[in-house]
């Protein structure tokens, strides 16, 4: 257990409540503030915003930066702000500038976990800005990314983008196999096995995007554009929405048109980057 601190948590949503509870479990003295009247987590005390700002550390976990910004005012008395509200890199950088102008130490963090995982070894807390992780260790394993306060939000959105694309692909697949009466229980073991194969290609693809050299003896973009067309057509045959496969098909096809047909799939990044 680290040094005991006074910590204020602003926001008692699903995540903020879990954070306050984890802080209490680590022996910190915790006050909480929430816009609406919600039950406070065990062994925490309700405080006004003004009182909250006097704590050693102020942790924010609100729905958006737009909601958070007016609450913080000029930082009146805040020593250290640990922001765990999700946002864009530019929103984080603007808050870092606001903090510097108001004499507030700023840690920008993102939580790669759900509330039920807070305080467990499964939770990673990526952070940037100030290198001092303060109370982040109470929530999970802190991973420092660098001085640029926008880095945590950048990694967060990049990683969540992979998750959302995977979930979208999985749901499209369930709808497709479901059109033939196949249940999720029958299909999902094959899907998870397949994903573990797919992830083995990521390091090689990453290197190709870095060197911008896309020669392949595995699978050309041409054949993948044809495959995506088949996926969209099969969905349409079954009366399904084909937004996702069609969007991927169109993106891959644009890369094909600028000369990457014989290259590997990683070459699609050339179309994304522009
Ligand atoms: N839940 C997750 O799995 C998860 C995972 C990683 C990161 N996060 C991030 O954690 C943050 C909070 O998420 P959550 O799941 O806790 O959301 P939530 O349960 O919807 O809670 C939202 C919080 O924001 C407050 N709020 C909303 N509008 C407000 C306003 N105008 N003024 C003051 N307070 C306002 C709410 O207050 P009221 O109670 O009064 O409505 C509540 O405390 C988000 O940025 C989210 O992206 C969440």
PDB file of C-alpha atoms and ligand atoms in Angstrom:
ATOM      1  CA  UNK A   1       0.000   0.000   0.000  1.00  0.00           C
ATOM      2  CA  UNK A   2       1.351   3.472  -0.932  1.00  0.00           C
ATOM      3  CA  UNK A   3       1.225   6.611   1.195  1.00  0.00           C
ATOM      4  CA  UNK A   4      -2.236   7.420   2.441  1.00  0.00           C
ATOM      5  CA  UNK A   5      -3.645  10.503   0.688  1.00  0.00           C
ATOM      6  CA  UNK A   6      -6.771  12.589   0.715  1.00  0.00           C
ATOM      7  CA  UNK A   7      -8.438  11.961  -2.629  1.00  0.00           C
ATOM      8  CA  UNK A   8     -11.597  13.447  -4.120  1.00  0.00           C
ATOM      9  CA  UNK A   9     -13.535  11.656  -6.837  1.00  0.00           C
ATOM     10  CA  UNK A  10     -15.763  13.823  -9.032  1.00  0.00           C
ATOM     11  CA  UNK A  11     -18.405  11.676 -10.713  1.00  0.00           C
ATOM     12  CA  UNK A  12     -20.190   8.711  -9.176  1.00  0.00           C
ATOM     13  CA  UNK A  13     -21.219   6.954 -12.357  1.00  0.00           C
ATOM     14  CA  UNK A  14     -20.477   3.257 -12.900  1.00  0.00           C
ATOM     15  CA  UNK A  15     -16.756   3.889 -13.212  1.00  0.00           C
ATOM     16  CA  UNK A  16     -16.368   6.731 -10.676  1.00  0.00           C
ATOM     17  CA  UNK A  17     -18.057   4.632  -7.958  1.00  0.00           C
ATOM     18  CA  UNK A  18     -15.673   1.728  -8.652  1.00  0.00           C
ATOM     19  CA  UNK A  19     -12.682   4.110  -8.473  1.00  0.00           C
ATOM     20  CA  UNK A  20     -13.818   5.571  -5.133  1.00  0.00           C
ATOM     21  CA  UNK A  21     -14.282   2.065  -3.705  1.00  0.00           C
ATOM     22  CA  UNK A  22     -10.806   0.984  -4.870  1.00  0.00           C
ATOM     23  CA  UNK A  23      -9.256   4.084  -3.258  1.00  0.00           C
ATOM     24  CA  UNK A  24     -10.944   3.284   0.054  1.00  0.00           C
ATOM     25  CA  UNK A  25      -9.663  -0.300  -0.170  1.00  0.00           C
ATOM     26  CA  UNK A  26      -6.124   1.073  -0.540  1.00  0.00           C
ATOM     27  CA  UNK A  27      -6.544   3.081   2.688  1.00  0.00           C
ATOM     28  CA  UNK A  28      -6.969   6.550   1.179  1.00  0.00           C
ATOM     29  CA  UNK A  29      -9.252   9.146   2.725  1.00  0.00           C
ATOM     30  CA  UNK A  30     -11.896   9.585   0.050  1.00  0.00           C
ATOM     31  CA  UNK A  31     -14.489  12.288  -0.545  1.00  0.00           C
ATOM     32  CA  UNK A  32     -16.943  12.161  -3.430  1.00  0.00           C
ATOM     33  CA  UNK A  33     -18.949  14.661  -5.455  1.00  0.00           C
ATOM     34  CA  UNK A  34     -21.718  13.937  -7.923  1.00  0.00           C
ATOM     35  CA  UNK A  35     -24.119  16.221  -9.791  1.00  0.00           C
ATOM     36  CA  UNK A  36     -27.211  14.309  -8.725  1.00  0.00           C
ATOM     37  CA  UNK A  37     -27.959  12.787  -5.367  1.00  0.00           C
ATOM     38  CA  UNK A  38     -26.587   9.228  -5.506  1.00  0.00           C
ATOM     39  CA  UNK A  39     -25.714   6.877  -2.644  1.00  0.00           C
ATOM     40  CA  UNK A  40     -22.018   7.287  -1.806  1.00  0.00           C
ATOM     41  CA  UNK A  41     -19.651   4.268  -1.774  1.00  0.00           C
ATOM     42  CA  UNK A  42     -18.902   2.740   1.648  1.00  0.00           C
ATOM     43  CA  UNK A  43     -16.426   4.736   3.790  1.00  0.00           C
ATOM     44  CA  UNK A  44     -16.469   7.799   1.540  1.00  0.00           C
ATOM     45  CA  UNK A  45     -17.829  11.230   2.477  1.00  0.00           C
ATOM     46  CA  UNK A  46     -19.816  13.600   0.306  1.00  0.00           C
ATOM     47  CA  UNK A  47     -18.081  16.965  -0.312  1.00  0.00           C
ATOM     48  CA  UNK A  48     -18.795  20.194  -2.188  1.00  0.00           C
ATOM     49  CA  UNK A  49     -16.648  21.000  -5.232  1.00  0.00           C
ATOM     50  CA  UNK A  50     -14.784  23.636  -3.220  1.00  0.00           C
ATOM     51  CA  UNK A  51     -13.992  21.112  -0.473  1.00  0.00           C
ATOM     52  CA  UNK A  52     -13.017  18.473  -3.052  1.00  0.00           C
ATOM     53  CA  UNK A  53     -10.408  20.751  -4.592  1.00  0.00           C
ATOM     54  CA  UNK A  54      -8.478  20.891  -1.306  1.00  0.00           C
ATOM     55  CA  UNK A  55      -7.608  17.162  -1.377  1.00  0.00           C
ATOM     56  CA  UNK A  56      -4.099  15.985  -2.241  1.00  0.00           C
ATOM     57  CA  UNK A  57      -5.443  14.506  -5.479  1.00  0.00           C
ATOM     58  CA  UNK A  58      -8.621  15.215  -7.444  1.00  0.00           C
ATOM     59  CA  UNK A  59      -9.773  12.333  -9.675  1.00  0.00           C
ATOM     60  CA  UNK A  60     -12.358  13.136 -12.345  1.00  0.00           C
ATOM     61  CA  UNK A  61     -14.502  10.480 -14.006  1.00  0.00           C
ATOM     62  CA  UNK A  62     -17.403  12.211 -15.745  1.00  0.00           C
ATOM     63  CA  UNK A  63     -19.178  11.455 -18.978  1.00  0.00           C
ATOM     64  CA  UNK A  64     -17.286  13.998 -21.158  1.00  0.00           C
ATOM     65  CA  UNK A  65     -14.712  16.818 -21.054  1.00  0.00           C
ATOM     66  CA  UNK A  66     -17.473  19.282 -21.937  1.00  0.00           C
ATOM     67  CA  UNK A  67     -19.262  18.335 -18.726  1.00  0.00           C
ATOM     68  CA  UNK A  68     -16.047  18.440 -16.706  1.00  0.00           C
ATOM     69  CA  UNK A  69     -14.543  21.746 -17.894  1.00  0.00           C
ATOM     70  CA  UNK A  70     -16.999  24.180 -16.213  1.00  0.00           C
ATOM     71  CA  UNK A  71     -16.816  22.242 -12.919  1.00  0.00           C
ATOM     72  CA  UNK A  72     -13.076  22.859 -12.615  1.00  0.00           C
ATOM     73  CA  UNK A  73     -13.275  26.652 -13.028  1.00  0.00           C
ATOM     74  CA  UNK A  74      -9.780  28.124 -12.580  1.00  0.00           C
ATOM     75  CA  UNK A  75      -8.581  25.118 -10.667  1.00  0.00           C
ATOM     76  CA  UNK A  76      -9.111  27.011  -7.379  1.00  0.00           C
ATOM     77  CA  UNK A  77      -6.825  25.196  -4.966  1.00  0.00           C
ATOM     78  CA  UNK A  78      -6.400  21.964  -6.963  1.00  0.00           C
ATOM     79  CA  UNK A  79      -2.882  20.571  -6.492  1.00  0.00           C
ATOM     80  CA  UNK A  80      -3.027  17.489  -8.697  1.00  0.00           C
ATOM     81  CA  UNK A  81      -5.718  16.587 -11.201  1.00  0.00           C
ATOM     82  CA  UNK A  82      -5.915  12.968 -12.347  1.00  0.00           C
ATOM     83  CA  UNK A  83      -8.322  13.005 -15.249  1.00  0.00           C
ATOM     84  CA  UNK A  84      -9.976   9.683 -16.101  1.00  0.00           C
ATOM     85  CA  UNK A  85     -12.794  11.145 -18.193  1.00  0.00           C
ATOM     86  CA  UNK A  86     -12.549   9.878 -21.790  1.00  0.00           C
ATOM     87  CA  UNK A  87     -11.811  12.356 -24.563  1.00  0.00           C
ATOM     88  CA  UNK A  88      -9.749  13.119 -27.647  1.00  0.00           C
ATOM     89  CA  UNK A  89      -5.983  13.800 -27.551  1.00  0.00           C
ATOM     90  CA  UNK A  90      -6.640  17.491 -28.274  1.00  0.00           C
ATOM     91  CA  UNK A  91      -9.087  17.732 -25.361  1.00  0.00           C
ATOM     92  CA  UNK A  92      -6.426  16.240 -23.074  1.00  0.00           C
ATOM     93  CA  UNK A  93      -3.762  18.637 -24.364  1.00  0.00           C
ATOM     94  CA  UNK A  94      -6.078  21.637 -23.883  1.00  0.00           C
ATOM     95  CA  UNK A  95      -6.696  20.511 -20.291  1.00  0.00           C
ATOM     96  CA  UNK A  96      -2.923  20.166 -19.781  1.00  0.00           C
ATOM     97  CA  UNK A  97      -2.502  23.770 -20.960  1.00  0.00           C
ATOM     98  CA  UNK A  98      -5.310  24.880 -18.628  1.00  0.00           C
ATOM     99  CA  UNK A  99      -3.603  23.014 -15.753  1.00  0.00           C
ATOM    100  CA  UNK A 100      -0.191  24.560 -16.484  1.00  0.00           C
ATOM    101  CA  UNK A 101      -1.747  28.050 -16.581  1.00  0.00           C
ATOM    102  CA  UNK A 102      -3.427  27.445 -13.211  1.00  0.00           C
ATOM    103  CA  UNK A 103      -0.517  25.789 -11.387  1.00  0.00           C
ATOM    104  CA  UNK A 104      -2.166  22.340 -11.336  1.00  0.00           C
ATOM    105  CA  UNK A 105      -0.145  19.134 -11.849  1.00  0.00           C
ATOM    106  CA  UNK A 106      -1.917  17.167 -14.598  1.00  0.00           C
ATOM    107  CA  UNK A 107      -2.097  13.427 -15.132  1.00  0.00           C
ATOM    108  CA  UNK A 108      -4.254  12.246 -18.015  1.00  0.00           C
ATOM    109  CA  UNK A 109      -5.293   8.625 -17.719  1.00  0.00           C
ATOM    110  CA  UNK A 110      -7.481   6.143 -19.555  1.00  0.00           C
ATOM    111  CA  UNK A 111      -8.953   3.007 -18.085  1.00  0.00           C
ATOM    112  CA  UNK A 112      -8.595  -0.146 -20.183  1.00  0.00           C
ATOM    113  CA  UNK A 113     -11.107  -2.084 -18.096  1.00  0.00           C
ATOM    114  CA  UNK A 114     -14.743  -2.205 -17.023  1.00  0.00           C
ATOM    115  CA  UNK A 115     -15.810  -1.124 -13.507  1.00  0.00           C
ATOM    116  CA  UNK A 116     -15.924  -4.738 -12.261  1.00  0.00           C
ATOM    117  CA  UNK A 117     -12.192  -5.121 -13.085  1.00  0.00           C
ATOM    118  CA  UNK A 118     -11.037  -1.997 -11.214  1.00  0.00           C
ATOM    119  CA  UNK A 119      -8.443  -2.883  -8.562  1.00  0.00           C
ATOM    120  CA  UNK A 120      -7.675  -6.254 -10.214  1.00  0.00           C
ATOM    121  CA  UNK A 121      -4.612  -7.365 -12.182  1.00  0.00           C
ATOM    122  CA  UNK A 122      -6.684  -7.294 -15.390  1.00  0.00           C
ATOM    123  CA  UNK A 123      -7.031  -3.488 -15.350  1.00  0.00           C
ATOM    124  CA  UNK A 124      -4.440  -1.388 -17.202  1.00  0.00           C
ATOM    125  CA  UNK A 125      -4.405   2.364 -16.620  1.00  0.00           C
ATOM    126  CA  UNK A 126      -2.529   4.125 -19.411  1.00  0.00           C
ATOM    127  CA  UNK A 127      -1.393   7.625 -18.490  1.00  0.00           C
ATOM    128  CA  UNK A 128       0.500  10.589 -19.901  1.00  0.00           C
ATOM    129  CA  UNK A 129       1.411  14.142 -18.908  1.00  0.00           C
ATOM    130  CA  UNK A 130       2.960  14.120 -15.447  1.00  0.00           C
ATOM    131  CA  UNK A 131       5.015  10.932 -14.926  1.00  0.00           C
ATOM    132  CA  UNK A 132       3.852  10.639 -11.306  1.00  0.00           C
ATOM    133  CA  UNK A 133       1.115   8.019 -11.234  1.00  0.00           C
ATOM    134  CA  UNK A 134      -0.163   9.169  -7.809  1.00  0.00           C
ATOM    135  CA  UNK A 135      -3.163   6.969  -6.930  1.00  0.00           C
ATOM    136  CA  UNK A 136      -3.514   5.152 -10.284  1.00  0.00           C
ATOM    137  CA  UNK A 137      -2.014   1.980  -8.786  1.00  0.00           C
ATOM    138  CA  UNK A 138      -5.206   1.581  -6.734  1.00  0.00           C
ATOM    139  CA  UNK A 139      -7.177   1.056  -9.954  1.00  0.00           C
ATOM    140  CA  UNK A 140      -4.915  -1.334 -11.881  1.00  0.00           C
ATOM    141  CA  UNK A 141      -1.447  -1.490 -13.396  1.00  0.00           C
ATOM    142  CA  UNK A 142      -0.333   2.034 -14.398  1.00  0.00           C
ATOM    143  CA  UNK A 143       1.506   2.266 -17.740  1.00  0.00           C
ATOM    144  CA  UNK A 144       3.228   5.602 -18.485  1.00  0.00           C
ATOM    145  CA  UNK A 145       3.209   6.666 -22.155  1.00  0.00           C
ATOM    146  CA  UNK A 146       5.052  10.001 -22.129  1.00  0.00           C
ATOM    147  CA  UNK A 147       4.956  13.736 -21.420  1.00  0.00           C
ATOM    148  CA  UNK A 148       2.516  14.609 -24.198  1.00  0.00           C
ATOM    149  CA  UNK A 149      -0.766  14.660 -22.246  1.00  0.00           C
ATOM    150  CA  UNK A 150      -2.681  13.576 -25.378  1.00  0.00           C
ATOM    151  CA  UNK A 151      -0.956  10.179 -25.633  1.00  0.00           C
ATOM    152  CA  UNK A 152      -3.241   8.303 -23.236  1.00  0.00           C
ATOM    153  CA  UNK A 153      -6.363   9.382 -25.154  1.00  0.00           C
ATOM    154  CA  UNK A 154      -4.629   8.534 -28.443  1.00  0.00           C
ATOM    155  CA  UNK A 155      -3.818   4.970 -27.316  1.00  0.00           C
ATOM    156  CA  UNK A 156      -7.277   4.615 -25.759  1.00  0.00           C
ATOM    157  CA  UNK A 157      -9.129   5.436 -28.974  1.00  0.00           C
ATOM    158  CA  UNK A 158      -6.731   3.354 -31.100  1.00  0.00           C
ATOM    159  CA  UNK A 159      -7.253   0.302 -28.869  1.00  0.00           C
ATOM    160  CA  UNK A 160     -10.998   0.828 -28.569  1.00  0.00           C
ATOM    161  CA  UNK A 161     -11.164   1.126 -32.363  1.00  0.00           C
ATOM    162  CA  UNK A 162      -9.735  -2.404 -32.622  1.00  0.00           C
ATOM    163  CA  UNK A 163     -12.288  -3.603 -30.073  1.00  0.00           C
ATOM    164  CA  UNK A 164     -15.265  -1.960 -31.807  1.00  0.00           C
ATOM    165  CA  UNK A 165     -14.200  -3.251 -35.239  1.00  0.00           C
ATOM    166  CA  UNK A 166     -13.852  -6.755 -33.799  1.00  0.00           C
ATOM    167  CA  UNK A 167     -17.259  -6.579 -32.098  1.00  0.00           C
ATOM    168  CA  UNK A 168     -18.824  -5.249 -35.318  1.00  0.00           C
ATOM    169  CA  UNK A 169     -17.272  -8.087 -37.343  1.00  0.00           C
ATOM    170  CA  UNK A 170     -18.427 -10.652 -34.791  1.00  0.00           C
ATOM    171  CA  UNK A 171     -22.028  -9.360 -34.800  1.00  0.00           C
ATOM    172  CA  UNK A 172     -22.081  -9.329 -38.619  1.00  0.00           C
ATOM    173  CA  UNK A 173     -20.832 -12.936 -38.555  1.00  0.00           C
ATOM    174  CA  UNK A 174     -23.475 -14.002 -36.007  1.00  0.00           C
ATOM    175  CA  UNK A 175     -26.213 -12.469 -38.166  1.00  0.00           C
ATOM    176  CA  UNK A 176     -24.863 -14.257 -41.250  1.00  0.00           C
ATOM    177  CA  UNK A 177     -24.544 -17.726 -39.706  1.00  0.00           C
ATOM    178  CA  UNK A 178     -27.778 -17.083 -37.780  1.00  0.00           C
ATOM    179  CA  UNK A 179     -29.576 -16.725 -41.125  1.00  0.00           C
ATOM    180  CA  UNK A 180     -28.944 -20.480 -41.537  1.00  0.00           C
ATOM    181  CA  UNK A 181     -30.138 -21.251 -37.998  1.00  0.00           C
ATOM    182  CA  UNK A 182     -26.658 -21.569 -36.469  1.00  0.00           C
ATOM    183  CA  UNK A 183     -26.589 -20.417 -32.852  1.00  0.00           C
ATOM    184  CA  UNK A 184     -23.939 -18.171 -31.246  1.00  0.00           C
ATOM    185  CA  UNK A 185     -22.989 -21.106 -29.013  1.00  0.00           C
ATOM    186  CA  UNK A 186     -22.206 -23.269 -32.050  1.00  0.00           C
ATOM    187  CA  UNK A 187     -20.278 -20.557 -33.876  1.00  0.00           C
ATOM    188  CA  UNK A 188     -18.351 -18.654 -31.167  1.00  0.00           C
ATOM    189  CA  UNK A 189     -15.653 -21.281 -30.401  1.00  0.00           C
ATOM    190  CA  UNK A 190     -14.597 -21.195 -34.064  1.00  0.00           C
ATOM    191  CA  UNK A 191     -14.669 -17.395 -34.000  1.00  0.00           C
ATOM    192  CA  UNK A 192     -12.377 -17.124 -30.970  1.00  0.00           C
ATOM    193  CA  UNK A 193      -9.944 -19.691 -32.435  1.00  0.00           C
ATOM    194  CA  UNK A 194      -9.922 -17.759 -35.696  1.00  0.00           C
ATOM    195  CA  UNK A 195      -9.223 -14.458 -33.891  1.00  0.00           C
ATOM    196  CA  UNK A 196      -6.168 -15.989 -32.223  1.00  0.00           C
ATOM    197  CA  UNK A 197      -4.879 -16.881 -35.720  1.00  0.00           C
ATOM    198  CA  UNK A 198      -5.703 -13.424 -37.088  1.00  0.00           C
ATOM    199  CA  UNK A 199      -3.753 -11.619 -34.340  1.00  0.00           C
ATOM    200  CA  UNK A 200      -0.551 -13.481 -35.339  1.00  0.00           C
ATOM    201  CA  UNK A 201      -0.514 -11.355 -38.519  1.00  0.00           C
ATOM    202  CA  UNK A 202      -0.512  -8.005 -36.704  1.00  0.00           C
ATOM    203  CA  UNK A 203       3.228  -7.603 -35.944  1.00  0.00           C
ATOM    204  CA  UNK A 204       4.187  -8.329 -39.582  1.00  0.00           C
ATOM    205  CA  UNK A 205       1.533  -5.973 -40.920  1.00  0.00           C
ATOM    206  CA  UNK A 206       2.672  -3.291 -38.500  1.00  0.00           C
ATOM    207  CA  UNK A 207       6.243  -3.591 -39.801  1.00  0.00           C
ATOM    208  CA  UNK A 208       5.017  -3.335 -43.398  1.00  0.00           C
ATOM    209  CA  UNK A 209       3.127  -0.113 -42.639  1.00  0.00           C
ATOM    210  CA  UNK A 210       6.278   1.276 -41.000  1.00  0.00           C
ATOM    211  CA  UNK A 211       8.632   0.409 -43.885  1.00  0.00           C
ATOM    212  CA  UNK A 212       5.896   1.097 -46.473  1.00  0.00           C
ATOM    213  CA  UNK A 213       6.969  -2.074 -48.254  1.00  0.00           C
ATOM    214  CA  UNK A 214       3.993  -4.295 -49.024  1.00  0.00           C
ATOM    215  CA  UNK A 215       5.314  -7.194 -51.134  1.00  0.00           C
ATOM    216  CA  UNK A 216       3.449 -10.366 -50.203  1.00  0.00           C
ATOM    217  CA  UNK A 217       3.546 -14.096 -50.857  1.00  0.00           C
ATOM    218  CA  UNK A 218       0.586 -14.676 -48.512  1.00  0.00           C
ATOM    219  CA  UNK A 219      -2.545 -12.964 -49.815  1.00  0.00           C
ATOM    220  CA  UNK A 220      -2.899 -10.076 -52.266  1.00  0.00           C
ATOM    221  CA  UNK A 221      -5.273  -7.159 -51.741  1.00  0.00           C
ATOM    222  CA  UNK A 222      -7.033  -8.137 -55.023  1.00  0.00           C
ATOM    223  CA  UNK A 223      -8.256 -11.424 -53.569  1.00  0.00           C
ATOM    224  CA  UNK A 224      -9.387  -9.732 -50.348  1.00  0.00           C
ATOM    225  CA  UNK A 225     -11.422  -7.125 -52.257  1.00  0.00           C
ATOM    226  CA  UNK A 226     -13.182 -10.038 -54.031  1.00  0.00           C
ATOM    227  CA  UNK A 227     -13.759 -11.720 -50.665  1.00  0.00           C
ATOM    228  CA  UNK A 228     -15.290  -8.601 -49.151  1.00  0.00           C
ATOM    229  CA  UNK A 229     -17.597  -8.268 -52.160  1.00  0.00           C
ATOM    230  CA  UNK A 230     -18.752 -11.863 -51.538  1.00  0.00           C
ATOM    231  CA  UNK A 231     -19.346 -11.084 -47.836  1.00  0.00           C
ATOM    232  CA  UNK A 232     -21.498  -8.055 -48.712  1.00  0.00           C
ATOM    233  CA  UNK A 233     -23.380 -10.044 -51.381  1.00  0.00           C
ATOM    234  CA  UNK A 234     -23.999 -12.969 -49.009  1.00  0.00           C
ATOM    235  CA  UNK A 235     -25.381 -10.550 -46.393  1.00  0.00           C
ATOM    236  CA  UNK A 236     -27.645  -8.902 -48.969  1.00  0.00           C
ATOM    237  CA  UNK A 237     -28.896 -12.345 -50.104  1.00  0.00           C
ATOM    238  CA  UNK A 238     -29.983 -12.995 -46.518  1.00  0.00           C
ATOM    239  CA  UNK A 239     -31.627  -9.557 -46.162  1.00  0.00           C
ATOM    240  CA  UNK A 240     -28.996  -8.303 -43.672  1.00  0.00           C
ATOM    241  CA  UNK A 241     -27.560  -4.818 -43.272  1.00  0.00           C
ATOM    242  CA  UNK A 242     -24.246  -4.733 -45.158  1.00  0.00           C
ATOM    243  CA  UNK A 243     -22.888  -1.338 -43.995  1.00  0.00           C
ATOM    244  CA  UNK A 244     -19.766  -2.825 -42.386  1.00  0.00           C
ATOM    245  CA  UNK A 245     -18.562  -5.214 -45.142  1.00  0.00           C
ATOM    246  CA  UNK A 246     -19.487  -2.663 -47.809  1.00  0.00           C
ATOM    247  CA  UNK A 247     -17.488   0.104 -46.074  1.00  0.00           C
ATOM    248  CA  UNK A 248     -14.443  -2.182 -45.778  1.00  0.00           C
ATOM    249  CA  UNK A 249     -14.856  -3.313 -49.379  1.00  0.00           C
ATOM    250  CA  UNK A 250     -14.980   0.292 -50.607  1.00  0.00           C
ATOM    251  CA  UNK A 251     -11.891   1.288 -48.604  1.00  0.00           C
ATOM    252  CA  UNK A 252      -9.883  -1.747 -49.749  1.00  0.00           C
ATOM    253  CA  UNK A 253     -11.013  -1.187 -53.340  1.00  0.00           C
ATOM    254  CA  UNK A 254      -9.763   2.403 -53.269  1.00  0.00           C
ATOM    255  CA  UNK A 255      -6.316   1.125 -52.215  1.00  0.00           C
ATOM    256  CA  UNK A 256      -6.531  -1.402 -55.071  1.00  0.00           C
ATOM    257  CA  UNK A 257      -7.297   1.428 -57.535  1.00  0.00           C
ATOM    258  CA  UNK A 258      -4.186   3.394 -56.552  1.00  0.00           C
ATOM    259  CA  UNK A 259      -2.014   0.395 -57.436  1.00  0.00           C
ATOM    260  CA  UNK A 260      -1.892  -1.885 -54.393  1.00  0.00           C
ATOM    261  CA  UNK A 261      -3.848  -4.820 -55.830  1.00  0.00           C
ATOM    262  CA  UNK A 262      -0.819  -7.146 -55.838  1.00  0.00           C
ATOM    263  CA  UNK A 263       0.336  -5.931 -52.413  1.00  0.00           C
ATOM    264  CA  UNK A 264      -0.603  -7.243 -48.983  1.00  0.00           C
ATOM    265  CA  UNK A 265      -3.607  -5.936 -47.002  1.00  0.00           C
ATOM    266  CA  UNK A 266      -1.356  -3.648 -44.926  1.00  0.00           C
ATOM    267  CA  UNK A 267      -1.113  -1.391 -47.999  1.00  0.00           C
ATOM    268  CA  UNK A 268      -4.675  -0.174 -47.250  1.00  0.00           C
ATOM    269  CA  UNK A 269      -3.080   2.158 -44.687  1.00  0.00           C
ATOM    270  CA  UNK A 270      -1.852   4.287 -47.606  1.00  0.00           C
ATOM    271  CA  UNK A 271      -5.501   5.066 -48.388  1.00  0.00           C
ATOM    272  CA  UNK A 272      -6.343   5.661 -44.709  1.00  0.00           C
ATOM    273  CA  UNK A 273      -3.384   7.987 -44.096  1.00  0.00           C
ATOM    274  CA  UNK A 274      -4.354  10.418 -46.822  1.00  0.00           C
TER     275      UNK A 274
HETATM  276  N1  LIG B   1     -17.946   2.216 -17.739  1.00  0.00           N
HETATM  277  C1  LIG B   1     -16.860   1.754 -18.342  1.00  0.00           C
HETATM  278  O1  LIG B   1     -16.709   0.535 -18.610  1.00  0.00           O
HETATM  279  C2  LIG B   1     -15.720   2.691 -18.678  1.00  0.00           C
HETATM  280  C3  LIG B   1     -14.479   2.143 -19.085  1.00  0.00           C
HETATM  281  C4  LIG B   1     -13.420   3.001 -19.366  1.00  0.00           C
HETATM  282  C5  LIG B   1     -13.602   4.369 -19.305  1.00  0.00           C
HETATM  283  N2  LIG B   1     -14.829   4.875 -18.944  1.00  0.00           N
HETATM  284  C6  LIG B   1     -14.986   6.344 -18.923  1.00  0.00           C
HETATM  285  O2  LIG B   1     -15.339   6.792 -17.609  1.00  0.00           O
HETATM  286  C7  LIG B   1     -16.171   7.954 -17.739  1.00  0.00           C
HETATM  287  C8  LIG B   1     -17.441   7.742 -16.920  1.00  0.00           C
HETATM  288  O3  LIG B   1     -18.093   6.581 -17.435  1.00  0.00           O
HETATM  289  P1  LIG B   1     -19.261   5.843 -16.606  1.00  0.00           P
HETATM  290  O4  LIG B   1     -19.403   4.491 -17.202  1.00  0.00           O
HETATM  291  O5  LIG B   1     -19.018   6.008 -15.164  1.00  0.00           O
HETATM  292  O6  LIG B   1     -20.517   6.738 -17.053  1.00  0.00           O
HETATM  293  P2  LIG B   1     -21.899   6.943 -16.276  1.00  0.00           P
HETATM  294  O7  LIG B   1     -22.208   5.787 -15.390  1.00  0.00           O
HETATM  295  O8  LIG B   1     -22.885   7.341 -17.325  1.00  0.00           O
HETATM  296  O9  LIG B   1     -21.599   8.216 -15.327  1.00  0.00           O
HETATM  297  C9  LIG B   1     -21.466   9.500 -15.902  1.00  0.00           C
HETATM  298  C10 LIG B   1     -21.080  10.489 -14.815  1.00  0.00           C
HETATM  299  O10 LIG B   1     -21.004  11.813 -15.413  1.00  0.00           O
HETATM  300  C11 LIG B   1     -21.856  12.693 -14.660  1.00  0.00           C
HETATM  301  N3  LIG B   1     -22.430  13.727 -15.502  1.00  0.00           N
HETATM  302  C12 LIG B   1     -23.032  13.584 -16.706  1.00  0.00           C
HETATM  303  N4  LIG B   1     -23.431  14.786 -17.172  1.00  0.00           N
HETATM  304  C13 LIG B   1     -23.069  15.689 -16.227  1.00  0.00           C
HETATM  305  C14 LIG B   1     -23.197  17.117 -16.128  1.00  0.00           C
HETATM  306  N5  LIG B   1     -23.761  17.835 -17.096  1.00  0.00           N
HETATM  307  N6  LIG B   1     -22.679  17.721 -15.023  1.00  0.00           N
HETATM  308  C15 LIG B   1     -22.072  17.003 -14.043  1.00  0.00           C
HETATM  309  N7  LIG B   1     -21.936  15.646 -14.071  1.00  0.00           N
HETATM  310  C16 LIG B   1     -22.421  15.016 -15.151  1.00  0.00           C
HETATM  311  C17 LIG B   1     -22.943  11.782 -14.115  1.00  0.00           C
HETATM  312  O11 LIG B   1     -23.632  12.425 -13.072  1.00  0.00           O
HETATM  313  P3  LIG B   1     -25.134  11.986 -12.701  1.00  0.00           P
HETATM  314  O12 LIG B   1     -25.004  10.736 -11.857  1.00  0.00           O
HETATM  315  O13 LIG B   1     -25.672  13.149 -11.972  1.00  0.00           O
HETATM  316  O14 LIG B   1     -25.852  11.707 -14.004  1.00  0.00           O
HETATM  317  C18 LIG B   1     -22.095  10.586 -13.668  1.00  0.00           C
HETATM  318  O15 LIG B   1     -21.411  10.879 -12.479  1.00  0.00           O
HETATM  319  C19 LIG B   1     -16.467   8.159 -19.236  1.00  0.00           C
HETATM  320  O16 LIG B   1     -15.616   9.147 -19.762  1.00  0.00           O
HETATM  321  C20 LIG B   1     -16.149   6.790 -19.819  1.00  0.00           C
HETATM  322  O17 LIG B   1     -15.758   6.854 -21.187  1.00  0.00           O
HETATM  323  C21 LIG B   1     -15.872   4.071 -18.615  1.00  0.00           C
END
